[in-house]
Short mmCIF file of C-alpha atoms in Angstrom, two decimals:
data_model
loop_
_atom_site.label_atom_id
_atom_site.label_comp_id
_atom_site.label_asym_id
_atom_site.label_seq_id
_atom_site.Cartn_x
_atom_site.Cartn_y
_atom_site.Cartn_z
CA MET A 1164 17.57 49.46 43.54
CA LYS A 1165 17.17 52.49 45.76
CA GLU A 1166 14.20 52.69 48.09
CA LEU A 1167 11.45 55.09 47.04
CA ALA A 1168 12.27 57.57 49.77
CA GLY A 1169 13.75 60.97 50.37
CA ARG A 1170 11.98 64.29 50.94
CA GLU A 1171 10.97 64.75 47.31
CA GLY A 1172 9.85 61.12 47.09
CA LEU A 1173 7.62 61.50 50.14
CA GLN A 1174 6.02 64.60 48.65
CA LEU A 1175 5.30 62.75 45.43
CA PHE A 1176 3.64 59.88 47.27
CA ARG A 1177 1.57 62.27 49.38
CA LEU A 1178 0.30 63.78 46.13
CA LEU A 1179 -0.39 60.27 44.84
CA ASN A 1180 -2.45 59.51 47.95
CA LEU A 1181 -4.47 62.67 47.34
CA TYR A 1182 -5.12 61.71 43.73
CA LEU A 1183 -6.21 58.23 44.80
CA GLU A 1184 -8.73 59.72 47.24
CA GLN A 1185 -10.17 61.99 44.56
CA GLU A 1186 -10.44 59.62 41.60
CA ALA A 1187 -13.55 57.70 42.70
CA SER A 1188 -15.72 60.82 42.73
CA VAL A 1189 -14.81 61.85 39.17
CA THR A 1190 -14.89 58.45 37.45
CA PRO A 1191 -18.02 58.04 35.26
CA ARG A 1192 -20.44 55.60 36.83
CA ASP A 1193 -21.12 52.38 34.94
CA ARG A 1194 -24.72 53.24 34.24
CA GLY A 1195 -26.83 55.35 31.91
CA SER A 1196 -27.99 54.88 28.34
CA LEU A 1197 -24.43 55.51 27.14
CA MET A 1198 -23.20 52.26 28.65
CA LYS A 1199 -25.80 50.07 26.98
CA ARG A 1200 -25.05 48.15 23.81
CA LEU A 1201 -27.95 49.65 21.90
CA PRO A 1202 -28.49 49.99 18.15
CA GLN A 1203 -28.22 53.49 16.77
CA THR A 1204 -31.60 55.22 16.56
CA ASP A 1205 -32.86 58.78 16.63
CA ASN A 1206 -33.47 58.51 20.38
CA ALA A 1207 -30.66 56.21 21.57
CA LEU A 1208 -27.03 57.17 22.06
CA CYS A 1209 -24.79 54.21 21.28
CA PRO A 1210 -21.09 53.84 22.23
CA ARG A 1211 -19.99 54.37 18.62
CA LEU A 1212 -21.51 57.86 18.53
CA ARG A 1213 -19.76 58.74 21.77
CA ASN A 1214 -16.42 57.57 20.34
CA VAL A 1215 -16.93 59.59 17.16
CA LYS A 1216 -17.70 62.69 19.22
CA VAL A 1217 -14.54 62.28 21.29
CA GLU A 1218 -12.50 61.93 18.09
CA ASP A 1219 -14.08 65.20 16.93
CA LEU A 1220 -13.11 66.80 20.26
CA ARG A 1221 -9.53 65.66 19.69
CA SER A 1222 -9.50 67.37 16.31
CA LEU A 1223 -11.12 70.48 17.80
CA ALA A 1224 -8.51 70.65 20.56
CA ASN A 1225 -5.72 70.31 17.98
CA PHE A 1226 -7.18 73.04 15.80
CA PHE A 1227 -7.32 75.56 18.64
CA GLY A 1228 -3.95 74.50 20.03
CA ALA A 1229 -5.46 73.35 23.33
CA ARG A 1230 -3.36 71.54 25.90
CA THR A 1231 -3.63 67.81 26.42
CA GLU A 1232 -5.13 68.51 29.84
CA THR A 1233 -8.00 70.37 28.18
CA PHE A 1234 -8.88 67.47 25.89
CA VAL A 1235 -8.67 64.86 28.66
CA LEU A 1236 -10.80 66.96 31.03
CA ALA A 1237 -13.37 67.61 28.27
CA VAL A 1238 -13.72 63.85 27.75
CA ASN A 1239 -14.09 63.30 31.48
CA ILE A 1240 -16.84 65.93 31.74
CA LEU A 1241 -18.58 64.44 28.70
CA ASP A 1242 -18.52 60.89 30.05
CA ARG A 1243 -19.66 61.90 33.53
CA PHE A 1244 -22.58 63.80 32.04
CA LEU A 1245 -23.56 61.00 29.65
CA ALA A 1246 -23.44 58.52 32.54
CA LEU A 1247 -26.07 60.61 34.34
CA MET A 1248 -28.36 61.66 31.51
CA LYS A 1249 -30.31 60.06 28.70
CA VAL A 1250 -29.07 62.07 25.75
CA LYS A 1251 -30.47 62.08 22.23
CA PRO A 1252 -27.92 61.86 19.41
CA LYS A 1253 -29.04 65.20 17.96
CA HIS A 1254 -27.89 66.94 21.18
CA LEU A 1255 -24.46 65.33 21.29
CA SER A 1256 -22.66 67.91 19.13
CA CYS A 1257 -23.82 70.77 21.33
CA ILE A 1258 -22.86 68.84 24.47
CA GLY A 1259 -19.40 68.05 23.09
CA VAL A 1260 -18.71 71.70 22.27
CA CYS A 1261 -19.83 72.73 25.76
CA CYS A 1262 -17.55 70.18 27.41
CA PHE A 1263 -14.61 71.50 25.38
CA LEU A 1264 -15.36 75.11 26.31
CA LEU A 1265 -15.87 74.28 30.00
CA ALA A 1266 -12.56 72.40 30.10
CA ALA A 1267 -10.73 75.18 28.24
CA ARG A 1268 -11.90 77.78 30.74
CA ILE A 1269 -10.49 75.66 33.57
CA ILE A 1270 -7.17 74.65 31.99
CA GLU A 1271 -6.16 77.26 29.43
CA GLU A 1272 -4.85 80.73 30.03
CA GLU A 1273 -7.46 83.37 29.31
CA CYS A 1274 -5.73 84.55 26.15
CA ASN A 1275 -5.84 81.01 24.72
CA ILE A 1276 -9.53 80.28 25.33
CA PRO A 1277 -11.35 80.32 21.96
CA SER A 1278 -14.56 82.28 21.64
CA THR A 1279 -17.88 80.48 21.60
CA HIS A 1280 -18.63 81.75 18.09
CA ASP A 1281 -15.29 80.47 16.73
CA VAL A 1282 -15.85 77.03 18.26
CA ILE A 1283 -19.37 76.90 16.81
CA ARG A 1284 -18.03 77.69 13.33
CA ILE A 1285 -15.18 75.17 13.47
CA SER A 1286 -17.18 72.34 15.04
CA GLN A 1287 -20.26 72.86 12.82
CA CYS A 1288 -22.46 71.95 15.78
CA LYS A 1289 -25.40 73.89 14.22
CA CYS A 1290 -26.41 75.61 17.42
CA THR A 1291 -26.32 79.20 18.62
CA ALA A 1292 -24.29 80.87 21.34
CA SER A 1293 -27.48 80.94 23.39
CA ASP A 1294 -27.85 77.17 23.00
CA ILE A 1295 -24.27 76.72 24.18
CA LYS A 1296 -24.85 78.90 27.23
CA ARG A 1297 -27.98 76.99 28.23
CA MET A 1298 -26.33 73.61 27.74
CA GLU A 1299 -23.27 74.66 29.74
CA LYS A 1300 -25.61 75.54 32.60
CA ILE A 1301 -27.31 72.13 32.37
CA ILE A 1302 -24.00 70.25 32.39
CA SER A 1303 -22.64 72.28 35.29
CA GLU A 1304 -25.79 71.80 37.35
CA LYS A 1305 -25.98 68.04 36.75
CA LEU A 1306 -22.33 67.68 37.79
CA HIS A 1307 -22.96 69.95 40.82
CA TYR A 1308 -20.43 72.42 39.41
CA GLU A 1309 -17.63 69.93 40.15
CA LEU A 1310 -16.06 70.17 36.71
CA GLU A 1311 -12.42 69.82 37.69
CA ALA A 1312 -11.26 66.23 37.96
CA THR A 1313 -8.29 64.03 38.75
CA THR A 1314 -7.81 62.31 35.41
CA ALA A 1315 -5.58 59.56 34.07
CA LEU A 1316 -3.34 62.32 32.72
CA ASN A 1317 -2.70 63.58 36.26
CA PHE A 1318 -1.70 60.07 37.31
CA LEU A 1319 0.40 59.59 34.18
CA HIS A 1320 2.42 62.74 34.87
CA LEU A 1321 2.87 61.81 38.52
CA TYR A 1322 3.85 58.19 37.82
CA HIS A 1323 6.30 59.41 35.18
CA THR A 1324 7.87 61.82 37.68
CA ILE A 1325 8.12 59.14 40.37
CA VAL A 1326 9.83 56.72 37.99
CA LEU A 1327 12.33 59.31 36.78
CA ARG A 1328 12.95 60.49 40.34
CA HIS A 1329 13.98 57.02 41.49
CA ALA A 1330 15.52 55.54 38.34
CA SER A 1331 19.25 55.57 37.74
CA GLU A 1332 19.14 54.53 34.08
CA ARG A 1333 17.33 55.09 30.75
CA LYS A 1334 15.47 58.19 31.89
CA GLU A 1335 15.83 59.94 28.55
CA VAL A 1336 13.96 57.29 26.54
CA LEU A 1337 10.76 57.30 28.63
CA SER A 1338 8.84 59.82 26.52
CA LEU A 1339 5.99 61.62 28.26
CA ASP A 1340 4.76 62.97 24.91
CA LYS A 1341 4.38 59.45 23.57
CA LEU A 1342 2.55 58.34 26.72
CA GLU A 1343 0.16 61.30 26.39
CA ALA A 1344 -0.56 60.42 22.77
CA GLN A 1345 -1.33 56.85 23.80
CA LEU A 1346 -3.67 58.07 26.53
CA LYS A 1347 -5.55 60.14 23.96
CA ALA A 1348 -6.05 56.97 21.93
CA CYS A 1349 -7.60 55.26 24.93
CA ASN A 1350 -9.79 58.29 25.65
CA CYS A 1351 -11.34 57.84 22.21
CA ARG A 1352 -12.79 54.47 23.29
CA LEU A 1353 -15.72 54.32 25.67
CA THR A 1354 -14.32 51.14 27.23
CA PHE A 1355 -11.61 53.07 29.04
CA SER A 1356 -13.99 55.55 30.63
CA LYS A 1357 -14.89 52.66 32.96
CA ALA A 1358 -11.28 52.18 34.11
CA LYS A 1359 -9.93 53.90 37.19
CA PRO A 1360 -7.62 56.72 36.08
CA SER A 1361 -4.82 55.36 38.29
CA VAL A 1362 -5.05 51.92 36.68
CA LEU A 1363 -5.23 53.20 33.10
CA ALA A 1364 -2.21 55.46 33.59
CA LEU A 1365 -0.12 52.73 35.21
CA CYS A 1366 -0.97 50.27 32.41
CA LEU A 1367 0.26 52.74 29.80
CA LEU A 1368 3.48 53.34 31.71
CA ASN A 1369 4.02 49.63 32.30
CA LEU A 1370 3.65 48.77 28.61
CA GLU A 1371 6.09 51.49 27.62
CA VAL A 1372 8.66 50.43 30.23
CA GLU A 1373 8.40 46.83 29.03
CA THR A 1374 9.56 47.93 25.58
CA LEU A 1375 12.69 49.35 27.24
CA LYS A 1376 13.44 46.01 28.92
CA SER A 1377 14.52 47.76 32.11
CA ILE A 1378 14.27 45.59 35.24
CA GLU A 1379 14.87 48.62 37.46
CA LEU A 1380 11.97 50.61 35.99
CA LEU A 1381 9.63 47.62 36.16
CA GLU A 1382 10.48 47.15 39.85
CA ILE A 1383 9.66 50.80 40.53
CA ILE A 1384 6.31 50.41 38.75
CA LEU A 1385 5.57 47.32 40.83
CA LEU A 1386 6.18 49.30 44.03
CA VAL A 1387 3.93 52.10 42.76
CA GLN A 1388 1.22 49.52 41.95
CA LYS A 1389 1.39 48.15 45.49
CA HIS A 1390 1.28 51.62 47.00
CA SER A 1391 -1.76 52.48 44.87
CA LYS A 1392 -3.44 49.22 45.99
CA ILE A 1393 -4.09 48.12 42.42
CA ASN A 1394 -4.71 44.38 42.50
CA ASP A 1395 -3.06 42.12 39.93
CA ALA A 1396 -6.35 40.96 38.39
CA ASP A 1397 -7.55 44.50 37.59
CA PHE A 1398 -4.12 45.51 36.40
CA SER A 1399 -3.81 42.52 34.05
CA TYR A 1400 -7.34 42.99 32.69
CA TRP A 1401 -6.90 46.67 31.76
CA ARG A 1402 -3.31 46.20 30.64
CA GLU A 1403 -4.48 43.68 28.06
CA LEU A 1404 -7.19 46.02 26.75
CA VAL A 1405 -4.77 48.93 26.56
CA SER A 1406 -2.26 46.77 24.70
CA LYS A 1407 -4.88 45.76 22.14
CA CYS A 1408 -6.00 49.34 21.64
CA LEU A 1409 -2.46 50.61 21.07
CA ALA A 1410 -1.71 47.71 18.75
CA GLU A 1411 -4.73 48.65 16.63
CA TYR A 1412 -3.58 52.23 16.19
CA SER A 1413 -0.02 51.26 15.33
CA SER A 1414 -0.91 48.41 12.96
CA PRO A 1415 -0.64 48.68 9.15
CA GLU A 1416 -4.37 47.90 8.95
CA CYS A 1417 -5.18 51.19 10.66
CA CYS A 1418 -6.37 53.59 7.96
CA LYS A 1419 -4.06 56.59 7.71
CA PRO A 1420 -4.30 59.74 5.56
CA ASP A 1421 -0.87 59.18 3.96
CA HIS A 1422 0.61 62.38 5.40
CA ARG A 1423 -2.21 64.48 3.99
CA LYS A 1424 -2.72 67.76 5.74
CA LEU A 1425 -6.06 68.81 7.09
CA VAL A 1426 -7.92 70.97 4.60
CA TRP A 1427 -9.95 73.85 5.99
CA ILE A 1428 -12.14 75.81 3.56
CA VAL A 1429 -13.56 78.92 5.17
CA SER A 1430 -15.19 82.06 3.94
CA ARG A 1431 -13.24 85.31 3.93
CA ARG A 1432 -15.38 86.59 6.77
CA THR A 1433 -14.61 83.55 8.93
CA ALA A 1434 -10.92 83.62 8.05
CA GLN A 1435 -10.67 87.25 9.14
CA SER A 1436 -12.33 86.53 12.47
CA LEU A 1437 -10.08 83.62 13.46
CA HIS A 1438 -6.60 83.95 14.88
CA ASN A 1439 -3.79 82.95 12.53
CA SER A 1440 -2.38 80.43 14.99
CA TYR A 1441 -5.59 78.40 14.79
CA TYR A 1442 -4.54 77.15 11.37
CA SER A 1443 -1.39 75.42 12.60
CA VAL A 1444 -2.52 71.80 12.74
CA PRO A 1445 -0.17 68.77 12.73
CA GLU A 1446 -0.51 65.84 10.36
CA LEU A 1447 -2.51 63.07 12.04
CA PRO A 1448 -3.31 59.45 11.14
CA THR A 1449 -7.01 58.62 10.85
CA ILE A 1450 -8.76 56.70 13.64
CA PRO A 1451 -11.13 53.92 12.52
CA GLU A 1452 -14.73 54.58 13.48
CA GLY A 1453 -15.46 51.10 14.88
CA GLY A 1454 -14.87 50.39 18.57
CA CYS A 1455 -11.97 48.19 19.71
CA PHE A 1456 -13.78 46.21 22.34
CA GLU A 1457 -17.18 45.12 23.57
CA GLU A 1458 -18.73 47.50 26.06
CA SER A 1459 -20.43 45.91 29.07
CA GLN A 1460 -24.17 46.32 29.37
CA SER A 1461 -25.88 47.76 32.43
CA GLU A 1462 -29.35 48.78 33.44
CA ASP A 1463 -29.93 52.35 34.53
CA SER A 1464 -32.35 54.73 36.10
CA CYS A 1465 -30.78 57.90 34.83
CA GLU A 1466 -32.52 61.11 33.90
CA ASP A 1467 -33.85 62.01 30.47
CA MET A 1468 -32.71 65.43 29.27
CA SER A 1469 -34.88 65.53 26.16
CA CYS A 1470 -37.62 67.58 27.84
CA GLY A 1471 -37.19 71.30 27.43
CA GLU A 1472 -34.09 71.03 25.23
CA GLU A 1473 -35.60 70.18 21.86
CA SER A 1474 -34.55 73.54 20.44
CA LEU A 1475 -30.85 72.72 20.79
CA SER A 1476 -30.73 70.73 17.58
CA SER A 1477 -33.18 72.80 15.62
CA SER A 1478 -31.66 76.23 16.29
CA PRO A 1479 -30.26 77.99 13.23
CA PRO A 1480 -26.49 78.31 12.82
CA SER A 1481 -24.93 81.30 14.55
CA ASP A 1482 -23.61 82.74 11.28
CA ARG A 1483 -25.82 82.08 8.28
CA GLU A 1484 -23.66 84.25 6.04
CA CYS A 1485 -20.56 82.15 6.73
CA THR A 1486 -20.01 79.06 4.60
CA PHE A 1487 -17.70 76.56 6.30
CA PHE A 1488 -16.62 73.04 5.39
CA PHE A 1489 -14.64 70.80 7.75
CA ASP A 1490 -13.38 67.34 6.74
CA PHE A 1491 -13.71 65.48 10.04
CA THR A 1492 -13.05 62.15 8.29
CA VAL A 1493 -9.45 63.21 7.89
CA ALA A 1494 -9.39 65.14 11.15
CA ARG A 1495 -10.45 62.31 13.48
CA ALA A 1496 -6.94 61.19 14.29
CA LEU A 1497 -4.18 60.75 16.81
CA CYS A 1498 -0.47 61.44 16.52
CA PHE A 1499 1.86 58.72 17.82
CA GLN A 1500 5.56 59.28 18.22
CA SER A 1501 7.66 56.29 17.37
#
């Protein structure tokens, strides 16, 4: 096997070193009410509600044709905020919409950023544009305006490039699209917000390479693991969890919509205000609502954001004249390529 060298190889590993330096500061801390295994109440945000909200964000990103980077960054912003703040369930919809809009403004081209009013209508978050603006300010301030992040997707793209750069065989069968879809599945489980992005990405790549039965590719991944200073214990632990998660989504027991298309019923006024391309949505299998794994418990001393924000859940919809129905039961889904 060739050594991982050469001018291009050195540049890739310099970028990897930069990513490794940045990841600690943008990984959600293992604290906050989100991380506790609490029963669902009006005042407590449990892991299941977080997972449901991320599934909704996945559907929202699909509807507006957002890039994978936008969805992954939105989840990262959401988890970092929830790790800092005590959030009431009634505020979660507004927070999720804000995270999506903040991520879209960072990742998407200006012409592809949906308007706040369109996102409110599609998400049915039952808040006004003013509510969204105030919540965006709260999120930005609590994260010290450091919204951009080095995510598992960044590592996944870089690892994929490194492997293809140094491999001499089977390059065409290592699908980046499939790896991205698998990462989205993991993003929909709170468990994986606690994993280092570098570890999560390498686990996904390792599992995919194992299916190819390529000794050369596995040796390259091993060298990347050593360079990234990922110890075997951590790697084995997260690799097992990732494997279980992916097995759940690909199993026959996973409830699927039998190739049903998403059904969007909108008023004429809403239909006229939305861009035609927004209605191009792929067929997606349904994600089960229950979590895959047990989340670890932790005590916290995080802030409570309930004071001064009560109006976020009680504000009237932004368009009372517009009747809109959105079947999120069908929409909460992920698309896996075989």
